[in-house]
């Protein structure tokens, strides 16, 4: 069975969205234990767990924490709940099903790092999720699980829910910090990294919702137990969001490194009946396409990276034979064009150009010569943008063009989308 | 501000509850500027959009330059600078939704409401928007949000039912907007 349950093991338990119900399933025992064993011991467990960030970059969490300079206070923790990567909805599920698991994880991290303020930056579109979270935070305050004296001890930490207002780029950690400080959400130049100079110019850790939601388990059961769920290179479990042309889209928690794409797709009911698999996009809208030849790859950081893509933020979009990859590319580059913050030229102009071209191509109006400019434009963007948004705006479209060149070429001068025309003729 | 002579007894741009929310936010953060986003949300929930006078009032309450508040108000796509329809419908057309019929859903709504993407119905009840970010409901595609609440797995009949529910004023929508 590829499914394992760490994050999701208490999903649906009676009242588990509230404090009482969460306590009934052992909630906040991790925070209690953390306060008992001390910050160093907590950090050691996280190191032993091998936990890597679930926000997209997969950076080892314990290593990130260790970059905070000794003895510099105040320090801050920012919980990244901006979830806006196309295809991703796992943080939303974690917020809806177990807000207290996230709060406990955030407070464990806050204690390990000895921060005085923790902020949860939640995207503006998650209005209902924000209301649920705020209710849970109020409960946590009443029970002294956060606030000036946590569980009656000397250490205290404020926990503040901060709502965004519609900007994908604010998920990027330095843009998030600018937004939290009350500015336009534009990325900062790194270094200095947030660990050294982050929120309000102070040492800051930014961690994703799912990353932190793992901490109660890691502290209670031990880092080694968590690591053993997965493999050496890909420890632990992970919540994947499967969407697109599958029978039962949803989130599925599976062992890392031991589960294949095929098994994950089967958990989602497989490709819809009467159709067959064409391609998939792992990781979210930013990542490169994979084909049928990759279905038996394990959900393993290295295996997927060797195949030219990435597990990114834990999404998997499945496409069957009815899918036009020019249409999919068009939707993605439209998204990046809309979300480019406008700060740097290659991203601002490049996404505009990509989008205009893909619209003409999808309509069957572009010429071969126009299509021929796509690789040049993408080369001028990838690696030359101020932040990864502009780089990643080229990855899917270029990888799809390389894997399915004839599909792109067949659109040139066709007067309409040939994939759609063929479907219409077959129907 | 300029001429506030005795006769000009203009209504203050912000209600008492909104001002209280702004002041609470200011206390909450180490820097007052962090209270800009929450303050603008409070304003928008009261007025429906951000008026120039309200932006000035926020700057004054927070002790900041008006330009700092303006910069934020113009960057984020969920802040409105103009009055929109009473209810905002947003249809996600990103990949997962596109694969499961988002374009058809948008076309259906355009027909049902008699407006094009980006338009507002004549009675001012609905604004329809079809260019938005992925709204984190890809597992329930196709989907739309009405006033930031998600409705998923929509076919034409289900979308019509949502419109009906919103029209009938079931207790789910935003507060009605005061005159600015
Ligand atoms: C354009 C862009 C958007 C991002 N969006 C998100 C997001 O919505 N949520 C998230 O957790 N991380 C996002 N990230 C990654 C963050 O910068 C950061 O690496 C992450 O929050 C760190 O947390 P982790 O180490 O726990 O993964 C984004 C990065 C980029 C470049
Ligand atoms: S693609 Fe539509 S909600 Fe994610």
Coordinates of C-alpha atoms and ligand atoms in Angstrom, one line a residue:
Chain A
X1 CA 0.0 0.0 0.0
X2 CA 1.6 3.3 -1.0
X3 CA -0.6 5.4 1.2
X4 CA 0.8 6.3 4.6
X5 CA -0.7 8.6 7.2
X6 CA 1.1 11.2 9.2
X7 CA -0.4 14.5 8.3
X8 CA -3.7 13.0 7.5
X9 CA -4.0 10.3 10.1
X10 CA -6.6 12.2 12.1
X11 CA -8.5 13.7 9.3
X12 CA -12.2 13.5 9.9
X13 CA -11.9 12.6 13.6
X14 CA -14.8 14.0 15.5
X15 CA -14.3 17.7 16.3
X16 CA -10.7 17.6 15.2
X17 CA -10.9 21.0 13.6
X18 CA -11.4 22.4 17.1
X19 CA -9.1 22.4 20.0
X20 CA -10.9 19.8 22.1
X21 CA -11.2 17.3 19.3
X22 CA -7.6 17.9 18.4
X23 CA -6.5 17.3 22.0
X24 CA -8.5 14.0 22.0
X25 CA -6.3 12.6 19.2
X26 CA -3.1 13.6 21.1
X27 CA -2.9 17.2 19.9
X28 CA -0.3 19.5 21.5
X29 CA 1.6 16.7 23.1
X30 CA 4.4 17.6 20.6
X31 CA 4.5 21.2 21.8
X32 CA 4.5 20.0 25.5
X33 CA 7.3 17.7 24.8
X34 CA 9.2 20.3 22.9
X35 CA 9.1 22.7 25.9
X36 CA 10.2 19.8 28.1
X37 CA 13.2 18.8 26.0
X38 CA 14.4 22.2 24.9
X39 CA 15.1 24.0 21.6
X40 CA 18.3 22.0 20.8
X41 CA 16.7 18.7 21.2
X42 CA 13.8 19.7 18.9
X43 CA 16.2 20.9 16.2
X44 CA 18.1 17.6 16.5
X45 CA 14.9 15.6 15.9
X46 CA 14.1 17.7 12.9
X47 CA 17.6 17.1 11.6
X48 CA 17.2 13.3 12.1
X49 CA 13.8 13.4 10.3
X50 CA 15.5 14.6 7.1
X51 CA 12.5 16.8 6.6
X52 CA 12.8 18.9 3.4
X53 CA 10.6 22.0 2.7
X54 CA 7.3 21.3 1.1
X55 CA 6.9 24.8 -0.4
X56 CA 8.7 24.0 -3.6
X57 CA 12.4 24.2 -3.2
X58 CA 12.8 21.1 -0.9
X59 CA 15.5 22.8 1.2
X60 CA 16.4 20.7 4.3
X61 CA 14.4 22.3 7.2
X62 CA 17.0 21.8 9.9
X63 CA 19.7 23.3 7.8
X64 CA 17.6 26.4 7.1
X65 CA 17.0 26.8 10.8
X66 CA 20.7 26.5 11.5
X67 CA 21.5 29.6 9.4
X68 CA 20.0 31.9 12.0
X69 CA 22.9 33.8 13.5
X70 CA 23.6 33.0 17.2
X71 CA 22.4 35.5 19.8
X72 CA 20.5 37.9 17.4
X73 CA 17.0 38.8 18.6
X74 CA 14.2 39.4 18.0
X75 CA 13.7 36.6 15.4
X76 CA 10.6 35.9 13.4
X77 CA 8.9 32.9 11.9
X78 CA 6.7 33.2 8.8
X79 CA 4.3 30.4 7.9
X80 CA 3.9 30.4 4.1
X81 CA 0.2 29.8 3.5
X82 CA 0.1 31.7 0.3
X83 CA -0.5 28.5 -1.7
X84 CA -1.0 29.7 -5.3
X85 CA 1.0 27.4 -7.4
X86 CA -1.3 26.1 -10.2
X87 CA -2.4 22.6 -9.3
X88 CA -1.7 22.9 -5.6
X89 CA -4.4 22.7 -2.9
X90 CA -2.8 20.6 -0.1
X91 CA -2.1 23.5 2.3
X92 CA -5.8 24.4 1.9
X93 CA -6.7 20.9 2.9
X94 CA -4.4 21.0 5.9
X95 CA -5.9 24.3 7.0
X96 CA -9.4 23.1 6.6
X97 CA -9.0 19.6 8.2
X98 CA -6.5 20.3 11.0
X99 CA -5.7 24.0 11.6
X100 CA -4.5 23.1 15.1
X101 CA -1.9 20.7 13.7
X102 CA -0.4 23.6 11.8
X103 CA -0.6 25.9 14.8
X104 CA 1.1 23.3 17.0
X105 CA 3.8 22.8 14.3
X106 CA 4.3 26.5 14.0
X107 CA 4.7 26.9 17.8
X108 CA 7.1 24.0 17.9
X109 CA 9.3 25.7 15.3
X110 CA 8.8 29.1 17.0
X111 CA 10.1 27.5 20.3
X112 CA 13.0 25.7 18.6
X113 CA 14.1 29.0 17.1
X114 CA 13.1 31.2 20.1
X115 CA 11.1 33.6 18.1
X116 CA 8.9 36.2 19.6
X117 CA 6.4 36.6 16.8
X118 CA 5.1 34.1 14.3
X119 CA 3.0 35.2 11.3
X120 CA 0.8 33.0 9.1
X121 CA 0.6 34.7 5.7
X122 CA -2.5 33.3 4.0
X123 CA -3.6 34.1 0.5
X124 CA -6.6 36.5 0.3
X125 CA -8.6 34.1 -1.8
X126 CA -8.7 31.6 1.1
X127 CA -11.4 33.5 3.0
X128 CA -13.2 30.6 4.6
X129 CA -9.9 28.9 5.5
X130 CA -8.7 32.1 7.1
X131 CA -11.9 32.2 9.2
X132 CA -11.3 28.6 10.3
X133 CA -7.7 29.4 11.1
X134 CA -8.5 32.5 13.1
X135 CA -11.0 30.7 15.2
X136 CA -8.3 28.0 15.9
X137 CA -5.8 30.7 16.8
X138 CA -8.2 32.3 19.2
X139 CA -8.7 28.9 20.9
X140 CA -5.0 28.4 21.1
X141 CA -4.6 31.8 22.8
X142 CA -7.3 31.0 25.3
X143 CA -5.5 27.7 26.2
X144 CA -2.1 29.5 26.5
X145 CA -0.7 27.5 23.5
X146 CA 0.5 30.8 22.2
X147 CA 0.8 34.3 23.7
X148 CA 3.0 35.9 26.3
X149 CA 3.6 32.7 28.3
X150 CA 3.2 29.5 26.4
X151 CA 1.9 26.7 28.7
X152 CA 2.8 28.8 31.7
X153 CA 6.5 28.9 31.0
X154 CA 9.0 31.7 30.4
X155 CA 8.8 31.6 26.7
X156 CA 6.1 33.4 24.8
X157 CA 5.2 34.0 21.2
X158 CA 2.5 36.0 19.5
X159 CA 0.8 34.2 16.6
X160 CA -0.7 36.6 14.0
X161 CA -2.8 35.6 10.9
X162 CA -2.0 38.0 8.0
X163 CA -4.1 37.9 4.9
X164 CA -2.7 38.6 1.4
X165 CA -4.6 40.3 -1.3
X166 CA -4.1 38.4 -4.6
X167 CA -0.5 38.1 -5.8
X168 CA 1.1 34.8 -6.6
X169 CA 4.5 36.3 -6.2
X170 CA 3.9 36.8 -2.5
X171 CA 4.5 33.1 -2.1
X172 CA 8.1 33.7 -2.9
X173 CA 9.7 34.1 0.5
X174 CA 11.3 37.6 0.2
X175 CA 8.3 39.0 -1.6
X176 CA 6.2 37.6 1.3
X177 CA 8.4 39.5 3.7
X178 CA 7.9 42.8 1.8
X179 CA 4.2 42.2 1.7
X180 CA 4.1 41.5 5.4
X181 CA 6.0 44.7 6.0
X182 CA 3.2 46.5 4.2
X183 CA 4.8 47.0 0.7
X184 CA 4.2 45.9 -2.8
X185 CA 5.1 42.2 -2.9
X186 CA 8.3 42.3 -4.9
X187 CA 11.2 39.9 -4.3
X188 CA 14.4 41.1 -2.7
X189 CA 17.9 40.5 -3.8
X190 CA 19.6 37.5 -2.0
X191 CA 21.9 37.5 -0.2
X192 CA 21.3 38.6 2.5
X193 CA 19.0 35.6 3.0
X194 CA 16.0 35.9 5.3
X195 CA 17.7 33.8 8.0
X196 CA 20.2 36.7 8.4
X197 CA 18.1 39.7 7.5
X198 CA 14.5 39.0 7.0
X199 CA 11.3 40.5 8.4
X200 CA 11.9 44.0 9.8
X201 CA 15.6 43.4 9.1
X202 CA 15.8 40.7 11.7
X203 CA 16.7 36.9 11.4
X204 CA 13.6 35.1 9.9
X205 CA 12.6 31.6 8.9
X206 CA 10.0 31.1 6.3
X207 CA 8.4 27.6 6.2
X208 CA 5.5 26.2 4.3
X209 CA 2.3 25.0 5.9
X210 CA 2.9 21.3 5.2
X211 CA 6.5 21.5 6.3
X212 CA 5.4 22.7 9.7
X213 CA 2.4 20.4 10.0
X214 CA 4.8 17.5 10.1
X215 CA 6.5 18.7 13.3
X216 CA 4.1 17.4 15.9
X217 CA 4.6 13.9 14.6
X218 CA 8.4 14.3 14.3
X219 CA 8.7 15.6 17.9
X220 CA 6.4 12.9 19.4
X221 CA 7.4 9.9 17.4
X222 CA 11.0 10.9 16.7
X223 CA 12.8 12.1 13.6
X224 CA 14.0 8.6 12.8
X225 CA 10.5 7.2 12.7
X226 CA 9.5 9.9 10.3
X227 CA 12.5 9.5 8.0
X228 CA 11.9 5.7 7.9
X229 CA 8.5 6.2 6.2
X230 CA 10.4 7.2 3.0
X231 CA 13.8 6.5 1.6
X232 CA 17.2 7.9 2.5
X233 CA 17.2 10.5 -0.3
X234 CA 13.5 11.2 0.1
X235 CA 12.5 10.8 3.8
X236 CA 9.1 10.9 5.2
X237 CA 5.6 11.2 3.7
X238 CA 4.1 13.8 1.5
X239 CA 0.7 15.1 0.6
X240 CA 0.2 15.2 -3.2
X241 CA -2.5 17.0 -5.0
X242 CA -3.7 15.0 -8.0
X243 CA -6.0 16.8 -10.5
X244 CA -6.8 17.0 -14.2
X245 CA -8.0 13.9 -16.2
X246 CA -8.3 11.4 -13.3
X247 CA -11.5 9.9 -12.0
X248 CA -11.2 11.1 -8.4
X249 CA -9.0 14.2 -8.0
X250 CA -7.9 15.0 -4.5
X251 CA -5.0 14.9 -2.1
X252 CA -3.2 11.7 -1.2
X253 CA -0.5 11.2 1.4
X254 CA 2.1 8.7 0.3
X255 CA 5.6 7.5 1.3
X256 CA 8.3 9.5 -0.4
X257 CA 10.7 7.6 -2.6
X258 CA 8.7 4.3 -2.5
X259 CA 5.6 5.3 -4.4
X260 CA 5.5 5.7 -8.2
X261 CA 3.6 8.2 -10.3
X262 CA 1.5 5.3 -11.6
X263 CA 0.5 4.3 -8.1
X264 CA -0.3 7.9 -7.2
X265 CA -2.5 8.2 -10.3
X266 CA -4.2 4.9 -9.4
X267 CA -5.0 6.3 -5.9
X268 CA -6.9 9.1 -7.7
X269 CA -8.9 6.5 -9.6
X270 CA -6.7 6.3 -12.6
X271 CA -7.2 8.1 -15.9
X272 CA -10.9 8.7 -16.6
X273 CA -12.6 5.7 -18.3
X274 CA -12.3 5.4 -22.1
X275 CA -9.2 7.6 -22.2
X276 CA -5.5 7.1 -21.9
X277 CA -2.6 8.9 -20.4
X278 CA -0.7 11.4 -22.5
X279 CA 1.4 13.5 -20.2
X280 CA 1.7 14.9 -16.7
X281 CA 3.0 17.9 -14.9
X282 CA 4.4 17.2 -11.5
X283 CA 5.3 19.9 -9.0
X284 CA 2.8 22.6 -10.0
X285 CA 2.6 25.1 -12.9
X286 CA 6.2 25.9 -12.8
X287 CA 7.6 22.4 -13.5
X288 CA 8.6 20.5 -16.6
X289 CA 6.3 18.0 -18.4
X290 CA 6.8 14.2 -18.0
X291 CA 5.5 11.6 -20.4
X292 CA 4.3 7.9 -20.3
X293 CA 7.9 6.8 -20.1
X294 CA 8.1 8.3 -16.6
X295 CA 5.1 6.7 -15.0
X296 CA 7.1 4.1 -13.1
X297 CA 9.5 6.7 -11.6
X298 CA 9.4 6.9 -7.8
X299 CA 8.3 10.1 -6.2
X300 CA 11.9 10.7 -5.3
X301 CA 13.7 14.0 -5.5
X302 CA 16.6 12.7 -7.4
X303 CA 14.8 10.4 -9.8
X304 CA 12.4 13.2 -10.8
X305 CA 15.2 15.7 -11.2
X306 CA 17.2 13.2 -13.3
X307 CA 14.2 13.0 -15.6
X308 CA 14.3 16.8 -16.1
X309 CA 11.5 17.9 -13.8
X310 CA 10.8 18.3 -10.1
X311 CA 8.4 17.4 -7.3
X312 CA 8.1 21.1 -6.6
X313 CA 5.1 21.9 -4.5
X314 CA 3.6 18.5 -4.5
X315 CA 1.0 18.8 -7.3
X316 CA 0.4 16.3 -10.2
X317 CA -1.7 17.4 -13.1
X318 CA -2.7 14.4 -15.3
X319 CA -3.5 14.9 -19.0
X320 CA -5.2 12.4 -21.3
X321 CA -5.1 12.1 -25.1
X322 CA -7.7 14.9 -25.5
X323 CA -5.3 17.5 -24.2
X324 CA -3.7 20.1 -26.4
X325 CA -0.3 20.9 -25.0
X326 CA -0.3 24.3 -26.7
X327 CA -3.5 25.1 -24.9
X328 CA -2.0 24.0 -21.6
X329 CA 1.1 26.1 -22.3
X330 CA -1.0 29.1 -23.2
X331 CA -2.9 28.9 -19.9
X332 CA 0.3 28.7 -17.9
X333 CA 2.1 31.5 -19.6
X334 CA -1.0 33.6 -19.3
X335 CA -0.8 33.0 -15.6
X336 CA 2.8 34.1 -15.4
X337 CA 2.1 37.1 -17.5
X338 CA -0.7 38.1 -15.1
X339 CA 1.5 37.4 -12.0
X340 CA 4.8 38.9 -13.1
X341 CA 5.4 41.7 -10.6
X342 CA 7.0 43.9 -13.3
X343 CA 10.2 44.5 -11.4
X344 CA 12.6 43.0 -14.0
X345 CA 12.6 43.2 -17.8
X346 CA 13.1 39.6 -18.9
X347 CA 10.1 38.4 -16.9
X348 CA 7.8 41.3 -17.6
X349 CA 8.5 41.4 -21.3
X350 CA 9.2 37.8 -21.8
X351 CA 5.9 36.5 -20.3
X352 CA 4.1 39.1 -22.4
X353 CA 5.8 37.8 -25.5
X354 CA 5.3 34.1 -24.7
X355 CA 1.6 34.7 -24.0
X356 CA 1.0 36.6 -27.3
X357 CA 2.8 33.9 -29.2
X358 CA 0.9 31.0 -27.5
X359 CA -2.5 32.7 -28.2
X360 CA -1.6 33.0 -31.9
X361 CA -0.3 29.5 -32.0
X362 CA -3.4 28.0 -30.3
X363 CA -5.6 29.8 -32.7
X364 CA -3.6 28.3 -35.6
X365 CA -2.4 31.8 -36.7
X366 CA 1.3 31.7 -35.9
X367 CA 3.9 30.9 -38.6
X368 CA 6.8 28.5 -38.3
X369 CA 9.1 31.6 -38.1
X370 CA 7.1 32.9 -35.1
X371 CA 7.3 29.5 -33.4
X372 CA 11.0 29.5 -34.1
X373 CA 11.4 32.5 -31.8
X374 CA 10.1 30.7 -28.7
X375 CA 13.4 29.0 -27.7
X376 CA 15.3 32.3 -28.1
X377 CA 12.8 34.2 -25.9
X378 CA 12.9 31.4 -23.3
X379 CA 16.7 31.4 -23.4
X380 CA 16.7 35.1 -22.8
X381 CA 14.5 34.6 -19.7
X382 CA 15.6 31.4 -18.0
X383 CA 18.3 32.2 -15.5
X384 CA 18.2 35.9 -16.3
X385 CA 15.3 37.0 -14.1
X386 CA 15.4 38.6 -10.8
X387 CA 13.5 35.8 -9.1
X388 CA 12.5 32.3 -10.1
X389 CA 9.0 33.4 -11.4
X390 CA 10.4 34.4 -14.8
X391 CA 12.7 31.4 -15.1
X392 CA 9.9 29.0 -14.3
X393 CA 7.6 30.7 -16.8
X394 CA 9.6 29.0 -19.5
X395 CA 10.0 25.5 -18.1
X396 CA 6.7 23.9 -19.0
X397 CA 6.3 25.4 -22.4
X398 CA 9.9 24.5 -23.5
X399 CA 9.8 21.0 -22.1
X400 CA 6.4 20.4 -23.8
X401 CA 7.8 21.8 -27.1
X402 CA 10.8 19.4 -26.8
X403 CA 8.7 16.4 -25.9
X404 CA 5.9 17.0 -28.4
X405 CA 7.4 19.1 -31.2
X406 CA 5.1 17.9 -33.9
X407 CA 2.1 19.0 -31.8
X408 CA 3.4 22.5 -31.7
X409 CA 4.4 22.6 -35.4
X410 CA 1.0 21.2 -36.5
X411 CA -0.6 24.4 -35.1
X412 CA 1.4 26.7 -37.4
X413 CA -0.9 28.2 -40.0
X414 CA -3.6 25.6 -39.3
X415 CA -6.3 28.2 -38.8
X416 CA -7.6 26.4 -35.7
X417 CA -6.3 24.1 -33.0
X418 CA -5.6 20.8 -34.8
X419 CA -6.1 18.8 -31.6
X420 CA -9.5 20.2 -31.0
X421 CA -10.4 19.8 -34.7
X422 CA -9.5 16.1 -34.6
X423 CA -11.6 15.7 -31.5
X424 CA -14.5 17.4 -33.1
X425 CA -14.2 15.2 -36.2
X426 CA -14.0 12.0 -34.1
X427 CA -17.1 13.0 -32.1
Chain B
X1 CA -7.9 68.4 4.1
X2 CA -8.3 71.4 1.9
X3 CA -11.6 73.1 2.5
X4 CA -13.4 71.7 5.5
X5 CA -15.2 74.8 6.4
X6 CA -18.1 74.6 8.9
X7 CA -20.6 74.1 6.1
X8 CA -18.8 71.2 4.6
X9 CA -19.8 68.7 7.2
X10 CA -18.8 65.8 5.1
X11 CA -19.4 62.3 6.3
X12 CA -16.1 60.9 7.5
X13 CA -14.7 58.4 4.9
X14 CA -14.7 55.5 7.3
X15 CA -17.1 54.1 9.8
X16 CA -16.3 53.6 13.5
X17 CA -15.9 49.9 13.3
X18 CA -13.5 50.1 10.4
X19 CA -11.4 52.7 12.3
X20 CA -11.3 50.4 15.3
X21 CA -10.1 47.5 13.2
X22 CA -7.4 49.7 11.7
X23 CA -6.2 50.8 15.2
X24 CA -6.2 47.2 16.4
X25 CA -4.1 46.1 13.5
X26 CA -1.6 49.0 14.2
X27 CA -1.1 47.6 17.7
X28 CA -0.6 44.1 16.5
X29 CA 2.5 44.5 14.4
X30 CA 6.0 45.6 15.3
X31 CA 5.8 48.1 12.4
X32 CA 2.7 50.2 11.6
X33 CA 3.2 49.7 7.9
X34 CA 2.3 46.0 8.3
X35 CA -1.2 47.1 9.2
X36 CA -1.7 48.5 5.7
X37 CA -3.0 45.3 4.1
X38 CA -5.4 44.5 6.9
X39 CA -6.6 48.1 7.0
X40 CA -7.4 48.0 3.3
X41 CA -9.3 44.8 3.8
X42 CA -11.3 46.5 6.5
X43 CA -12.0 49.5 4.3
X44 CA -13.0 47.3 1.4
X45 CA -15.4 45.3 3.5
X46 CA -17.1 48.5 4.6
X47 CA -17.2 50.4 1.3
X48 CA -16.9 47.7 -1.3
X49 CA -13.8 49.4 -2.8
X50 CA -11.0 51.7 -1.9
X51 CA -11.9 55.3 -2.3
X52 CA -9.2 58.0 -2.5
X53 CA -10.5 59.6 0.7
X54 CA -10.4 56.2 2.5
X55 CA -6.7 55.7 1.4
X56 CA -5.8 59.1 2.9
X57 CA -7.7 58.2 6.1
X58 CA -5.8 54.9 6.4
X59 CA -2.4 56.7 5.9
X60 CA -3.3 59.2 8.6
X61 CA -4.5 56.6 11.1
X62 CA -1.3 54.6 10.6
X63 CA 1.0 57.7 10.6
X64 CA 2.3 56.8 7.1
X65 CA 2.7 58.7 3.8
X66 CA -0.3 58.5 1.5
X67 CA 2.0 57.2 -1.2
X68 CA 2.9 54.2 0.9
X69 CA -0.7 53.2 1.2
X70 CA -1.4 54.0 -2.5
X71 CA 1.5 51.8 -3.6
X72 CA -0.1 48.8 -1.8
X73 CA -3.6 49.6 -3.0
X74 CA -2.5 49.5 -6.6
X75 CA -0.4 46.4 -6.5
X76 CA -2.7 43.7 -5.2
X77 CA -5.4 42.4 -7.6
X78 CA -8.0 41.8 -4.9
X79 CA -8.2 45.5 -3.9
X80 CA -10.7 47.3 -6.0
X81 CA -10.3 51.0 -6.9
X82 CA -13.7 51.2 -8.5
X83 CA -17.2 50.1 -7.5
X84 CA -17.8 46.6 -8.9
X85 CA -21.0 44.6 -8.8
X86 CA -22.5 43.6 -5.5
X87 CA -21.1 40.1 -6.0
X88 CA -17.9 39.1 -7.6
X89 CA -17.8 35.9 -9.6
X90 CA -14.3 34.5 -10.4
X91 CA -13.9 31.6 -12.7
X92 CA -10.5 29.8 -12.6
X93 CA -9.2 28.9 -16.1
X94 CA -5.8 27.6 -15.1
X95 CA -4.7 24.2 -16.3
X96 CA -6.6 21.8 -14.0
X97 CA -9.8 23.7 -14.4
X98 CA -9.2 24.2 -18.2
X99 CA -8.9 20.4 -18.5
X100 CA -12.3 19.9 -16.9
X101 CA -14.4 22.5 -18.7
X102 CA -13.6 25.9 -17.2
X103 CA -14.1 27.6 -20.6
X104 CA -17.5 26.1 -21.0
X105 CA -18.4 27.2 -17.5
X106 CA -17.3 30.8 -18.2
X107 CA -19.3 30.8 -21.5
X108 CA -22.3 29.5 -19.7
X109 CA -22.1 32.3 -17.0
X110 CA -21.6 34.9 -19.7
X111 CA -24.9 33.8 -21.3
X112 CA -26.7 33.3 -18.0
X113 CA -25.8 36.8 -16.8
X114 CA -25.8 38.6 -20.2
X115 CA -22.3 40.0 -19.7
X116 CA -18.9 39.3 -21.1
X117 CA -15.8 38.4 -19.1
X118 CA -14.9 41.5 -17.0
X119 CA -18.4 43.0 -17.2
X120 CA -21.0 43.9 -14.6
X121 CA -24.7 43.0 -14.9
X122 CA -27.0 45.9 -15.6
X123 CA -28.6 45.7 -12.2
X124 CA -25.2 45.9 -10.6
X125 CA -25.6 42.5 -8.9
X126 CA -22.7 40.6 -10.5
X127 CA -19.3 41.2 -11.8
X128 CA -17.8 38.3 -13.8
X129 CA -14.1 37.8 -13.9
X130 CA -12.4 35.0 -15.9
X131 CA -8.8 35.9 -15.5
X132 CA -7.7 34.9 -12.0
X133 CA -5.1 32.9 -10.4
X134 CA -5.5 29.2 -9.7
X135 CA -7.8 29.3 -6.7
X136 CA -6.6 26.2 -4.9
X137 CA -9.6 24.1 -5.8
X138 CA -8.1 22.1 -8.7
X139 CA -9.4 18.9 -7.2
X140 CA -12.9 20.2 -7.6
X141 CA -12.5 21.6 -11.1
X142 CA -14.2 23.3 -12.8
X143 CA -14.8 25.9 -10.1
X144 CA -15.7 29.5 -9.3
X145 CA -15.6 31.7 -6.3
X146 CA -18.4 34.0 -5.5
X147 CA -17.2 36.7 -3.0
X148 CA -14.2 34.6 -2.2
X149 CA -16.2 31.5 -1.4
X150 CA -15.5 28.4 -3.6
X151 CA -18.1 26.4 -5.5
X152 CA -16.7 23.3 -7.1
X153 CA -17.4 20.5 -9.6
X154 CA -19.7 22.9 -11.5
X155 CA -21.8 22.0 -14.5
X156 CA -24.3 24.5 -15.9
X157 CA -27.1 23.5 -13.6
X158 CA -24.9 23.7 -10.5
X159 CA -23.7 27.1 -11.5
X160 CA -27.2 28.3 -12.0
X161 CA -28.2 27.0 -8.6
X162 CA -25.3 29.0 -7.0
X163 CA -26.4 32.2 -8.8
X164 CA -29.9 31.6 -7.5
X165 CA -28.7 31.1 -4.0
X166 CA -26.6 34.3 -4.1
X167 CA -29.5 36.3 -5.7
X168 CA -31.9 35.2 -3.0
X169 CA -29.6 36.7 -0.4
X170 CA -28.9 33.6 1.6
X171 CA -26.6 34.6 4.5
X172 CA -23.4 33.9 2.6
X173 CA -22.5 37.1 0.7
X174 CA -20.6 40.2 1.6
X175 CA -22.2 43.0 3.6
X176 CA -24.1 45.3 1.3
X177 CA -22.2 48.4 0.4
X178 CA -22.7 51.8 2.0
X179 CA -22.6 54.8 -0.3
X180 CA -19.1 56.1 -0.6
Ligands
LIG1 C1 7.3 32.5 -7.6 C2 7.4 31.7 -6.3 C3 6.2 31.4 -5.6 C4 6.2 30.6 -4.5 N1 5.0 30.3 -3.8 C5 5.0 29.6 -2.7 C6 3.8 29.3 -2.0 O1 2.7 29.7 -2.4 N2 3.9 28.6 -0.8 C7 5.1 28.2 -0.3 O2 5.1 27.6 0.7 N3 6.2 28.4 -1.0 C8 6.3 29.1 -2.1 N4 7.4 29.4 -2.7 C9 8.7 29.0 -2.1 C10 9.2 30.0 -1.0 O3 10.0 30.9 -1.6 C11 10.0 29.3 0.1 O4 11.0 28.5 -0.5 C12 9.2 28.3 1.0 O5 8.1 29.0 1.5 C13 10.1 27.9 2.1 O6 9.4 27.0 2.9 P1 9.8 25.4 3.0 O7 11.3 25.5 3.2 O8 9.1 24.9 4.2 O9 9.4 24.8 1.8 C14 7.4 30.2 -3.9 C15 8.6 30.5 -4.6 C16 8.6 31.2 -5.8 C17 9.9 31.5 -6.5
LIG2 S1 -6.6 25.2 -11.6 FE1 -8.5 26.0 -11.1 S2 -8.5 26.0 -8.9 FE2 -6.5 25.3 -9.5

